[in-house]
XYZ file of C-alpha atoms in Angstrom:
577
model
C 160.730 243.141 -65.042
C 158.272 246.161 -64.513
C 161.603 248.280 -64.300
C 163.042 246.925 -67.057
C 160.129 247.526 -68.934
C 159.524 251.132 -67.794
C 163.091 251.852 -68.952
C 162.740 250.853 -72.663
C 159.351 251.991 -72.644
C 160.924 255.683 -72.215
C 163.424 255.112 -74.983
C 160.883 254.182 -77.064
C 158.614 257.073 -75.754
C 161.857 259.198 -76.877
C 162.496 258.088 -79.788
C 159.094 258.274 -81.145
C 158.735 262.164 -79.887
C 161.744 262.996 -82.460
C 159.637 261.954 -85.280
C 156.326 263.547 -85.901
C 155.202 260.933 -88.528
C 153.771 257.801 -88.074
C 151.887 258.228 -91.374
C 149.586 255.735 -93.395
C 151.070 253.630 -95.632
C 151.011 255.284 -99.056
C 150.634 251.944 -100.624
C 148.579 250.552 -103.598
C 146.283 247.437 -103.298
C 145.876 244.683 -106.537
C 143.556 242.308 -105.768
C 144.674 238.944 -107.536
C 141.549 237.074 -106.218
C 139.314 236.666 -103.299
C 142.362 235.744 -101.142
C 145.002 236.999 -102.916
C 146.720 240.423 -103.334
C 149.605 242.664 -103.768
C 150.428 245.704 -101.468
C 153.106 248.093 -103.074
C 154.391 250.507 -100.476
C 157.662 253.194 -100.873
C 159.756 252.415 -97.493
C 160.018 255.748 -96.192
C 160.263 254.417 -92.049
C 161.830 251.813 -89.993
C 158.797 249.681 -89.308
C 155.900 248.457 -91.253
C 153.067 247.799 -88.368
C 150.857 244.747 -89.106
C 147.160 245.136 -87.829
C 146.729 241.939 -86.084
C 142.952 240.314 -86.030
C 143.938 236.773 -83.366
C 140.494 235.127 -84.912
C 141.423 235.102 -88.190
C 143.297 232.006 -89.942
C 147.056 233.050 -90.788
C 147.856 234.734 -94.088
C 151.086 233.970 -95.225
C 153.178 237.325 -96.403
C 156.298 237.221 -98.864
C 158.617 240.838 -98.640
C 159.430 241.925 -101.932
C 162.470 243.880 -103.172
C 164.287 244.130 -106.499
C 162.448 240.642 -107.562
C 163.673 238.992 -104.478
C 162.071 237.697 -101.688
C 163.692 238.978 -98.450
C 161.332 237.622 -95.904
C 158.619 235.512 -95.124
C 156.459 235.358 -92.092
C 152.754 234.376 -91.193
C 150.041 236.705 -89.463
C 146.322 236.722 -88.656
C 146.321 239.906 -90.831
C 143.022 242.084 -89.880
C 139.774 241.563 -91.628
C 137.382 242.970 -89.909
C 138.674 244.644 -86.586
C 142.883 245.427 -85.327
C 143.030 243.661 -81.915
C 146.677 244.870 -82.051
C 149.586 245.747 -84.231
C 153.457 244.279 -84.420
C 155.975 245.726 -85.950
C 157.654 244.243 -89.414
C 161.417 245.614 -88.868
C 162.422 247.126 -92.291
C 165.414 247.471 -94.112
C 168.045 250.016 -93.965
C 167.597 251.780 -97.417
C 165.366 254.485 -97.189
C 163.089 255.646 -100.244
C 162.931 251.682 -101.875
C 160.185 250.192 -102.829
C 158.245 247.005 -101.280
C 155.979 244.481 -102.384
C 153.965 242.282 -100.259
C 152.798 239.161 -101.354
C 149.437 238.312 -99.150
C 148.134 234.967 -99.202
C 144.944 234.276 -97.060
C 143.404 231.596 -96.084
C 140.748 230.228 -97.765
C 138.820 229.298 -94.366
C 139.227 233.144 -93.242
C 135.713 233.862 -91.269
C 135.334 237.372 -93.450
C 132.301 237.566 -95.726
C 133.287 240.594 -97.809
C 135.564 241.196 -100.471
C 139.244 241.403 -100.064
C 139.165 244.445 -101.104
C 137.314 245.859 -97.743
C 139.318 244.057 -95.249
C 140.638 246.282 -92.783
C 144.187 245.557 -93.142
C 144.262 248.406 -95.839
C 143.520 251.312 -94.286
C 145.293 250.119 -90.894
C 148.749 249.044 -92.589
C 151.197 251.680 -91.496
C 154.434 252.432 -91.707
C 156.608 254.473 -88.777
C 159.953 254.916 -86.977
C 159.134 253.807 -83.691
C 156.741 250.636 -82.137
C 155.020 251.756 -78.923
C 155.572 249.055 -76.145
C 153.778 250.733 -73.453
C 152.194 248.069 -71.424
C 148.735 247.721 -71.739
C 148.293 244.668 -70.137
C 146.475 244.220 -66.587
C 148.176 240.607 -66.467
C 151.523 241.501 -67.440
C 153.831 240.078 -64.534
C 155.732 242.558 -62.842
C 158.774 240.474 -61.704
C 158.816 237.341 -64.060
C 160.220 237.833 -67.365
C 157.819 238.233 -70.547
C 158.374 239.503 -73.957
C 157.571 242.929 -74.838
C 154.890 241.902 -77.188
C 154.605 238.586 -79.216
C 154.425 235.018 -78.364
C 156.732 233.236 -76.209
C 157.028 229.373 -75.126
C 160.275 227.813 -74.526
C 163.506 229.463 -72.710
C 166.144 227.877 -74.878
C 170.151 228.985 -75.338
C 170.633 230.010 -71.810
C 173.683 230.740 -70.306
C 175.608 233.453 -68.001
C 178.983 235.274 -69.183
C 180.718 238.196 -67.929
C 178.063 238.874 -65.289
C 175.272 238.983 -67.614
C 172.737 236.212 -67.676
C 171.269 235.301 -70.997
C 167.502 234.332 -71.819
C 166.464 233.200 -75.421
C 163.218 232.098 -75.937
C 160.907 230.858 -78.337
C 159.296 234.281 -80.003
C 156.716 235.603 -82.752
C 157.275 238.814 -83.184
C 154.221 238.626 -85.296
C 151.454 237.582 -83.216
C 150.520 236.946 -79.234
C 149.876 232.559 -80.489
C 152.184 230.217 -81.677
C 153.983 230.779 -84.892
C 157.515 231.941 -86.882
C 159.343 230.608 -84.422
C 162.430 232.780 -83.582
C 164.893 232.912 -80.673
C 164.555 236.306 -78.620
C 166.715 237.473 -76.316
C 166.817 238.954 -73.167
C 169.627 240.081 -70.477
C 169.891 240.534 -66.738
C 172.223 241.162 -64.316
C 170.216 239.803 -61.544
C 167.999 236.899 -62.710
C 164.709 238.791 -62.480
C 164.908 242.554 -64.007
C 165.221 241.715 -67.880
C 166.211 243.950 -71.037
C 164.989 242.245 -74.041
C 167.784 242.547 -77.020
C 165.790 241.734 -79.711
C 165.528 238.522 -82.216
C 168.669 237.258 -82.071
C 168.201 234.050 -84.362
C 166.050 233.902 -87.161
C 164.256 231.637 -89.674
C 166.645 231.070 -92.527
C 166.333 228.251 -95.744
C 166.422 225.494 -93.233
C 163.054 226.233 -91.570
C 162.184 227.575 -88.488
C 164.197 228.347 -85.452
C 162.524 225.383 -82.843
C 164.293 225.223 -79.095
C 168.106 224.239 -78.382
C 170.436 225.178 -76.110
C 174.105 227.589 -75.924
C 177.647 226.992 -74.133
C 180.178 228.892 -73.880
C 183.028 227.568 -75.810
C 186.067 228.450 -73.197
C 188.751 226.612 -74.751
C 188.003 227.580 -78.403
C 186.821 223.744 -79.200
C 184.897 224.601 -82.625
C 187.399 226.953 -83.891
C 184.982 229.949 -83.539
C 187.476 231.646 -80.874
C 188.105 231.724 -76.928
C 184.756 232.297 -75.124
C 182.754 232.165 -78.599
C 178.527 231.191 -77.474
C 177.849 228.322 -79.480
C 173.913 227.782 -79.675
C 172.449 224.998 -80.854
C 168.892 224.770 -82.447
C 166.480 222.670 -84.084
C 166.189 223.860 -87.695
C 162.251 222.889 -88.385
C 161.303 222.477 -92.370
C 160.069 220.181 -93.969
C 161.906 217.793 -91.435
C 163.790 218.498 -88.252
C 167.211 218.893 -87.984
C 169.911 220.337 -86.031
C 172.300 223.403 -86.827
C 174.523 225.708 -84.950
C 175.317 229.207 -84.918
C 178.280 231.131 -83.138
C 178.667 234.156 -81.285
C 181.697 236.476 -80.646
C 179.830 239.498 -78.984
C 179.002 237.686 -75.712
C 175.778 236.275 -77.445
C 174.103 239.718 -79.305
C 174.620 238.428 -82.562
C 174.705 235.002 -84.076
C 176.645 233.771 -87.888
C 175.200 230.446 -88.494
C 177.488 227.398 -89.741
C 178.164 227.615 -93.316
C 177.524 223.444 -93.340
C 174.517 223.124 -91.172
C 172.442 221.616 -90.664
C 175.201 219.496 -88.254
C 172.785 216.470 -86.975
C 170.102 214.659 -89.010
C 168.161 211.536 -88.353
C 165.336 210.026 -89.898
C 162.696 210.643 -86.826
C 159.733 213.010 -87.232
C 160.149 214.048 -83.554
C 163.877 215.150 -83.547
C 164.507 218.227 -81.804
C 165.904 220.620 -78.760
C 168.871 219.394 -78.391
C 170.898 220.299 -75.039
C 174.651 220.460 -75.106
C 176.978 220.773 -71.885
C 180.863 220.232 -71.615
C 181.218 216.805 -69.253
C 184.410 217.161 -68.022
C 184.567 213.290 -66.550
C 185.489 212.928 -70.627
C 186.913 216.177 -71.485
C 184.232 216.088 -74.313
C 180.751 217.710 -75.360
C 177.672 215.993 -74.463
C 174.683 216.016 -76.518
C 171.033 215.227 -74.981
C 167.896 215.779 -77.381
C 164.667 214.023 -77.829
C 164.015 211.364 -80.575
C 160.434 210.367 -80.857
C 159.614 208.489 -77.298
C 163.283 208.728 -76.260
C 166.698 210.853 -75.663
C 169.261 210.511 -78.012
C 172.906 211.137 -76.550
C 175.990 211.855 -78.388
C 179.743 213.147 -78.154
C 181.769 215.501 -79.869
C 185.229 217.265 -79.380
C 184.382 220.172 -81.623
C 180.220 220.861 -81.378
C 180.049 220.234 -85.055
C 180.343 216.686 -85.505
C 178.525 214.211 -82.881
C 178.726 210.939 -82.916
C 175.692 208.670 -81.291
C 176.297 206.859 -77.978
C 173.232 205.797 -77.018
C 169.343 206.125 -75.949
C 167.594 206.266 -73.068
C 163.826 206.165 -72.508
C 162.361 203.111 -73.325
C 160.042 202.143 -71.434
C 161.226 204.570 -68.383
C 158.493 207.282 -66.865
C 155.303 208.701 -68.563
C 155.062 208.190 -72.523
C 151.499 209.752 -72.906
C 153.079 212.545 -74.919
C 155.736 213.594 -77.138
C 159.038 213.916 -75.040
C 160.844 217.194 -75.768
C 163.193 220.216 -73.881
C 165.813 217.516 -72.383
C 168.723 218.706 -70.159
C 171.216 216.647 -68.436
C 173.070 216.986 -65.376
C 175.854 216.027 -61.743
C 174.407 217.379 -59.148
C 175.107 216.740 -54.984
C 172.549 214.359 -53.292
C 171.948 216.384 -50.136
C 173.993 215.448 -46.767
C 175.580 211.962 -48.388
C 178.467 213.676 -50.064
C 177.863 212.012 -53.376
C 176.918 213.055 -56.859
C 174.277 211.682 -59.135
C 173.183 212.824 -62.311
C 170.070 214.311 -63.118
C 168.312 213.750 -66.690
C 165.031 216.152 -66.991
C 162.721 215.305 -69.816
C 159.485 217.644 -70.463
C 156.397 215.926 -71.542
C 153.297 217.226 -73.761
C 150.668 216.405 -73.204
C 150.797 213.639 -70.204
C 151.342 215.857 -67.257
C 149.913 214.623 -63.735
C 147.206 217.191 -64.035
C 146.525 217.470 -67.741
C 148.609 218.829 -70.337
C 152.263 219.793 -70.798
C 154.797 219.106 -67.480
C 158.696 218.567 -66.574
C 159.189 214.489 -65.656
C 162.299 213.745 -64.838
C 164.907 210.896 -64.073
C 167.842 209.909 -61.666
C 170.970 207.994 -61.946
C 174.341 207.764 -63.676
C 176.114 208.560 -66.574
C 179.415 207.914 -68.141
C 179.534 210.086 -70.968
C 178.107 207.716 -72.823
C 175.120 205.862 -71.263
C 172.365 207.446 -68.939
C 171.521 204.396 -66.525
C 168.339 205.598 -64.133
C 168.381 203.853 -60.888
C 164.532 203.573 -60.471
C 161.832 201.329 -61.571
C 161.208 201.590 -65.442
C 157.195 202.175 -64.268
C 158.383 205.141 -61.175
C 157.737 208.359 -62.819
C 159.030 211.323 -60.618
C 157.507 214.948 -61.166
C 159.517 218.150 -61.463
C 156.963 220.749 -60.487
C 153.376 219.680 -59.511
C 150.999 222.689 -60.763
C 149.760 222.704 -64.282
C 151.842 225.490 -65.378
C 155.634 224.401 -65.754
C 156.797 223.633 -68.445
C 159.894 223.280 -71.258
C 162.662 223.353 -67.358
C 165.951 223.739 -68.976
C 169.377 225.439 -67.493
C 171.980 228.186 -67.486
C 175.286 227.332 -68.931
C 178.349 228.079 -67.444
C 176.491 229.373 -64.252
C 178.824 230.719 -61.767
C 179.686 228.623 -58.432
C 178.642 225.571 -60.183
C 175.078 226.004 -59.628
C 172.425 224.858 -61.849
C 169.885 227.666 -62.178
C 166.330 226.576 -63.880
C 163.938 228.275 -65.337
C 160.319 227.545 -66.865
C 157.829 228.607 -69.582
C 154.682 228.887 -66.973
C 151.717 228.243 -69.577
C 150.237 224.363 -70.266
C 149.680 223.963 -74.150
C 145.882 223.236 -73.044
C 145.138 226.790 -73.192
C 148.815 228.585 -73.698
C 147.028 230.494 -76.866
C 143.902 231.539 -75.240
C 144.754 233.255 -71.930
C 143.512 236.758 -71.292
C 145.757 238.759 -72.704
C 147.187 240.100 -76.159
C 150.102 241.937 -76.339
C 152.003 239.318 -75.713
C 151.499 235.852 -74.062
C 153.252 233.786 -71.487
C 155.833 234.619 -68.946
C 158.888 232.596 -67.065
C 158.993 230.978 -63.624
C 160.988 232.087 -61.320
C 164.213 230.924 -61.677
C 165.229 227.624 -59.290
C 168.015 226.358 -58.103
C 168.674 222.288 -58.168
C 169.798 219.577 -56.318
C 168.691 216.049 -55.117
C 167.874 214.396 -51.954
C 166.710 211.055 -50.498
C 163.019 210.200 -49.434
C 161.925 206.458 -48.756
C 165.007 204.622 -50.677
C 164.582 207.160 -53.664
C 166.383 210.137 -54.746
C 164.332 213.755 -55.887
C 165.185 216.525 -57.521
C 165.133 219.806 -54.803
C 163.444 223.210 -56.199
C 164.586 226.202 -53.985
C 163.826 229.741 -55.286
C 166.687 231.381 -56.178
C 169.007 233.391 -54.139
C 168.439 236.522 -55.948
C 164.918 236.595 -55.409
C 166.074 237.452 -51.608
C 166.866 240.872 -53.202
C 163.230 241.605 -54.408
C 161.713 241.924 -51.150
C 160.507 244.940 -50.140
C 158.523 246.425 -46.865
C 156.861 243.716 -44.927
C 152.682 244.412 -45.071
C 149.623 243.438 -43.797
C 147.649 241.670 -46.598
C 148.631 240.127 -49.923
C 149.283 242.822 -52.808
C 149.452 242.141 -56.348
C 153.266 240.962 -56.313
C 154.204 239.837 -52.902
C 155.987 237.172 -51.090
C 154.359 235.027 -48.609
C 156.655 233.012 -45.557
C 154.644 230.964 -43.828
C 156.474 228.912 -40.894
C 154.194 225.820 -39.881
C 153.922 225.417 -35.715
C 152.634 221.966 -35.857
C 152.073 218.761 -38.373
C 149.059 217.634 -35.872
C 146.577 218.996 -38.331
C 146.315 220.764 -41.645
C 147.260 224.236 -42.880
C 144.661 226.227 -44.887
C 145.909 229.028 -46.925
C 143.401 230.733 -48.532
C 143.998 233.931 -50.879
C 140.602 236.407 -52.210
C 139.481 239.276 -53.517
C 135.946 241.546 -53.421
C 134.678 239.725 -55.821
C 134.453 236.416 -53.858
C 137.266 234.545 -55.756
C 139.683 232.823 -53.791
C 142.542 230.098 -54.330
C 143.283 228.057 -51.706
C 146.314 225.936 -50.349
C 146.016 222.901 -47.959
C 149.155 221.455 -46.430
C 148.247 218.210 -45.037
C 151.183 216.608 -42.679
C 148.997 213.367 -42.233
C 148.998 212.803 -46.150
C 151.984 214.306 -46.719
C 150.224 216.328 -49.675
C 150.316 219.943 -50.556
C 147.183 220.987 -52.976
C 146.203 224.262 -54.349
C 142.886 224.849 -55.803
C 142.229 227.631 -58.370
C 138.592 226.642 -59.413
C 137.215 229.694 -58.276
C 140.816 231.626 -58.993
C 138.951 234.782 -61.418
C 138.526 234.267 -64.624
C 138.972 230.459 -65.927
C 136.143 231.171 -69.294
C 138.724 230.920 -71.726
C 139.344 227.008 -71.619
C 137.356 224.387 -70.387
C 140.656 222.841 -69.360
C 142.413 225.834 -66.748
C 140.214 224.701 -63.449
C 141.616 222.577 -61.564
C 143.010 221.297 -58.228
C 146.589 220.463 -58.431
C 147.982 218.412 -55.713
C 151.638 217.104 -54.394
C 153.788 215.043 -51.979
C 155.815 216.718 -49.959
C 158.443 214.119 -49.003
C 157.750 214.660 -45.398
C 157.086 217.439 -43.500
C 156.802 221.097 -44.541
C 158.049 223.427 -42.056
C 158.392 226.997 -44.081
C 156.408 227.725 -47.254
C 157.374 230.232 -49.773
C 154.562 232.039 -51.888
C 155.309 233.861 -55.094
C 152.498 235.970 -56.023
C 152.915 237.739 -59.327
C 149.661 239.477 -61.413
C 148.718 236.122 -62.799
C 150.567 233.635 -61.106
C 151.202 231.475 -57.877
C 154.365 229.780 -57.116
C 154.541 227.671 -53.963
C 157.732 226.299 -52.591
C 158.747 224.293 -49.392
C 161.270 226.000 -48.298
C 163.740 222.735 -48.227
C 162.880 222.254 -51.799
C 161.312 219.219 -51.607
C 157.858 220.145 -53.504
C 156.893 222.991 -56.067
C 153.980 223.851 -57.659
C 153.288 226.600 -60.188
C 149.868 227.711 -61.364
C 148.483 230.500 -63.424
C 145.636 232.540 -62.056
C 143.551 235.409 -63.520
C 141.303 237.254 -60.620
C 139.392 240.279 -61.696
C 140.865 241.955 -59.151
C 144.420 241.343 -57.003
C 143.500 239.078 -53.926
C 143.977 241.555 -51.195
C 142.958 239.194 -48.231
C 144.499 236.390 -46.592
C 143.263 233.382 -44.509
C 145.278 231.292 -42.731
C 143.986 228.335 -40.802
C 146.376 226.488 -38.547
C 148.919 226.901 -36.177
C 151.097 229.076 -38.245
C 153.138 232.516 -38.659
C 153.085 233.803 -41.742
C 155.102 237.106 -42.645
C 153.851 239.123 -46.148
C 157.439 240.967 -48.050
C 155.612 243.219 -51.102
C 158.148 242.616 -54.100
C 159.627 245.472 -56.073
C-alpha cells in the first residue's frame, strides 16, 4: 500500500505545484438562525475543502445551483477547531455560483453564535486535495482509504488481471456516515490504487454493502463481461438495486427500474450474488432480520425466493449481515461441501462484531448445514475481523477473502483521523475435518510470499514472523515489546489445543473501554508453523495449515522492536516491503 500511496501522493504533489491558488473561499455568510445559514460561494476550483471538527454532531449540507439541489451529504462541520479537511468534488463549470444550505444540529457542543464558528474562515476552495500521509498508524501493506471512513469490502471481484476492492466510504469524515462504494485496484492483492467513489447516494438512499459478478455470458442484457454490482439502497427502508459496468468496473449506470428486490423486513440488506453453475442460474444470499434469504434468477434483475436459512442455527446475539456463499474442497477426502459465511454484530466470541459461519449443502435452492442447530463455528478468532466476503470470478477457482479489521465497539474512536480502518490480509479458503466436523481453513495468500523482504534480527514495524514449533510437550510463548514496556503476547498451548494472544498492555488501548482484551482459539490439533503479520497497527496470526486465525488491532507508542520466544522453537523474521 505504502507504494501505492507514495505514487498518487506525487501526482497530487504535481498537480497542486501547477496551481498557485488554493485561495479562501470568497463566499458570503446569512445567518437564518442559531443553527441555520446560507454560504454563497462563486466556483472558481475543483474542490470545496470542508473543515472537519470529529466532536461535533453532523450538520447536514444541501449544494445549491440554478434552484436545484445537486447534492447532499452530512459533516461534523468545524465550530471551534479543524481537526482535518475533505474535499467536496465540484462541478465542471467554472465561474457558477453555489449555495450551501447548512443545517446544524441543535445538540452541537458550541456556545457562541453561528456566526463565529470556524467553518467560515476555514471553508476553502482549491484545485488539488493533499493526501500526504500524516498518519503514524497508517498500515503500510494492508489496504486503507486515502482519507475518509471505511467499513465493509463489498463488490469484489478480479477481471483482466486487475483485482477490484469497493468498500464502504465517507469521503466526508474519518466515522461512519454517507455511505458510498470506493474503489480500489491491484494487480497483486496487496499494493492498491484507489479509483475514486465509484457508486454514489442517489433518490433511493444510501449506498449500504452488496456484492459484483462478472456477467460472462451477457445474462442481464448489459453486454459480454458487463460488472453487475449489487447494493443495498438504504432510505427510508432497505432495498436492493443494481448498477452495471462496461469499463471493467470504473464506472457504474444504475438500473433505470431499481430498486430490483424489496421485502417488508427492517434488516434487509448486503446481498451476495454468485453464478452456481450446478443450475446454470444466479444465486442470491442476503440477510433478512435473524436469517439469510436465498433466491434465483436467470437475468440478475428479477429473483425469485427459494428459501431461508438461519433459524435457530449458530449465534443470534446480533444482527446477521455481509453473507457469502460457497463449494469449496474438504481437504484430502476429494469431496466438496459448501460453505455459507454469515457476519455477526455485535455477538462475537470476544465482544463485538465477528465472521460465524456454517457448513453443508446446497442445491440451488436450499442451504442444509450438517451441524447441530446450537454448534456455532468461528471464522477468525481475534476481535478485529469483520464483514469476510469474496472475490468474484477469481482465477484458478480460488476463493480469495478479505476483511474490514475494526470491531464496531470502538471502529469510530481509534487513534487516528485521516482516515479510519484498514483490510486484512487477504485469505485463501477451504475446509477440513477435525473430530467428526468440518472447518473452514484460513491460509494467507499466495501473493503475500512476494512481500518478503531481507530476513532480520528483531521485529520491525511491518514484518513477517515464521515460527516452526520443535515440540507439543509444552507451550510456546511469543512475546512482542517495545522501550516503553508494552508488549503483546502469544501462547500456543499443544495440551489445550488453544492459541491466545493478549494485547492488554499492546500501547495505547485509552480510547475505548472495550479494545483490551485476551483473545483466545482452538487450533484443531497441533500447530507446527505459525505465520505473524505485523503491520503499524495490527497482528495477524495464522497456523500455517490454516486451521486457526486470529486478527487483532494494536496501537504501541512505539514499533515493538524486540522479540521473546519461549519454547523449543525456530523462528525466522522476513521485513515486508
Amino acid at each position: 500500500m505504502m507504494r501505492t500511496i507514495h505514487k498518487i501522493m506525487m501526482t497530487v504533489v504535481c498537480v497542486a505545484s501547477s496551481f498557485t491558488v488554493q485561495a479562501q473561499t470568497p463566499g458570503a455568510l446569512h445567518v437564518l438562525s442559531d443553527n441555520h445559514a446560507f454560504y454563497r460561494l462563486q466556483q472558481k476550483h475543483k474542490f470545496l475543502l470542508l473543515p472537519i471538527e470529529e466532536k461535533e454532531e453532523n450538520a447536514h449540507l444541501r449544494i445549491i445551483k440554478n434552484n436545484q439541489v445537486v447534492k447532499e451529504l452530512n459533516c461534523r462541520l468545524a465550530i471551534n477547531k479543524t481537526d482535518y479537511s475533505v474535499p467536496l468534488k465540484l462541478d465542471e463549470n467554472q465561474d457558477s455560483e453555489i449555495l450551501i444550505d447548512i443545517t446544524f444540529s441543535n445538540n452541537r457542543r458550541s456556545t457562541g453564535s453561528i456566526k463565529d464558528f470556524v467553518a467560515w474562515k476555514e471553508l476553502k476552495t482549491s484545485d488539488s486535495f493533499d493526501t500526504t500521509n500524516r498518519e503514524k498508524y497508517r498500515s503500510i501493506y494492508h489496504h486503507t482509504p486515502l482519507w475518509g471512513w471505511m467499513n465493509d469490502p463489498n463488490g469484489m471481484f478480479y477481471k483482466d488481471g486487475v483485482w477490484h476492492l469497493y468498500f464502504q466510504h465517507n469521503p466526508y469524515g474519518s466515522q461512519w456516515e454517507n455511505m458510498t462504494w470506493g474503489h480500489s485496484t491491484s494487480k497483486d492483492l496487496v499494493h492498491w490504487t484507489f479509483e475514486g467513489d465509484a457508486i454514489r447516494p442517489d433518490a433511493l438512499g444510501t449506498i449500504f454493502s452488496g456484492s459484483a459478478v462478472v456477467d460472462k455470458n451477457n445474462t442481464a442484457g448489459f453486454g459480454n463481461g458487463a460488472v453487475v454490482a449489487m447494493y443495498t439502497s438504504a432510505g427510508a427502508s432497505q432495498m436492493q438495486s443494481i448498477a452495471y459496468s462496461t469499463d471493467n468496473g470504473k464506472t457504474f449506470t444504475k438500473h433505470a427500474n431499481n430498486p430490483v428486490l424489496t421485502a417488508d423486513i427492517p434488516d434487509f440488506r448486503d446481498p451476495h450474488i454468485f453464478w452456481n453453475e450446478d443450475i446454470k442460474a444466479w444465486n442470491l444470499i442476503l440477510a433478512a432480520g435473524q436469517e439469510m434469504n436465498i433466491y434465483s434468477s436467470k437475468d440478475l434483475k428479477h429473483w425469485t425466493l427459494e428459501s431461508s436459512f438461519g433459524h435457530g442455527y449458530g449465534n443470534h446475539d446480533g444482527v446477521w449481515e455481509c453473507p457469502d456463499l460457497m463449494k469449496l474442497p474438504v481437504n484430502g477426502t476429494g469431496k466438496e461441501k459448501w460453505l455459507l459465511i454469515c457476519n455477526i454484530n455485535p455477538g462475537g466470541p470476544f465482544g463485538g462484531s465477528a465472521t460465524q459461519y456454517f457448513v453443508g449443502s446446497f442445491d440451488g435452492h436450499k442451504f442444509t448445514c450438517e451441524s447441530k442447530p446450537e454448534t456455532t463455528k468461528w471464522m477468525d478468532y481475534g476481535k478485529d475481523h469483520y464483514a469476510t466476503v469474496t472475490f468474484d470470478n477469481a482465477p484458478d477457482n480460488r476463493h480469495v477473502a478479505i476483511a474490514w479489521m475494526s470491531n464496531w465497539q470502538y471502529a469510530n474512536q481509534v487513534p487516528t483521523m485521516q482516515f479510519r480502518s484498514a483490510n486484512s490480509v487477504p485469505r485463501d479458503l477451504g475446509l477440513f475435518t477435525d473430530g467428526g466436523e468440518t472447518y473452514v481453513s484460513v491460509v494467507p495468500s499466495k501473493e503475500l510470499l512476494a512481500l518478503r523482504g531481507a530476513k532480520t534480527g528483531k521485529p520491525t514495524e511491518a514484518c513477517e514472523l515464521v515460527i516452526n514449533i520443535k515440540s507439543q510437550s509444552k507451550p510456546t510463548v511469543i512475546t512482542l515489546s517495545n522501550d516503553k514496556n508494552e508488549q503483546v503476547v502469544m501462547t500456543y498451548n499443544p495440551k489445550e489445543r488453544t492459541f491466545s494472544m493478549d494485547r492488554n498492555q499492546s500501547g495505547n488501548t485509552a480510547f475505548s473501554d472495550m479494545f483490551k482484551a485476551t483473545t483466545v482459539a482452538p487450533t484443531h490439533g497441533t500447530i507446527n508453523q505459525l505465520r505473524v503479520f505485523i503491520d503499524k497497527c495490527s497482528i495477524e496470526a495464522f497456523d500455517a495449515a490454516g486451521k486457526m486465525a486470529m486478527t487483532n488491532l494494536v496501537f504501541p507508542t512505539n514499533p515493538y522492536d524486540k522479540l521473546t520466544v519461549k519454547g523449543t522453537a525456530r523462528t525466522v523474521i522476513y521485513t515486508l516491503k
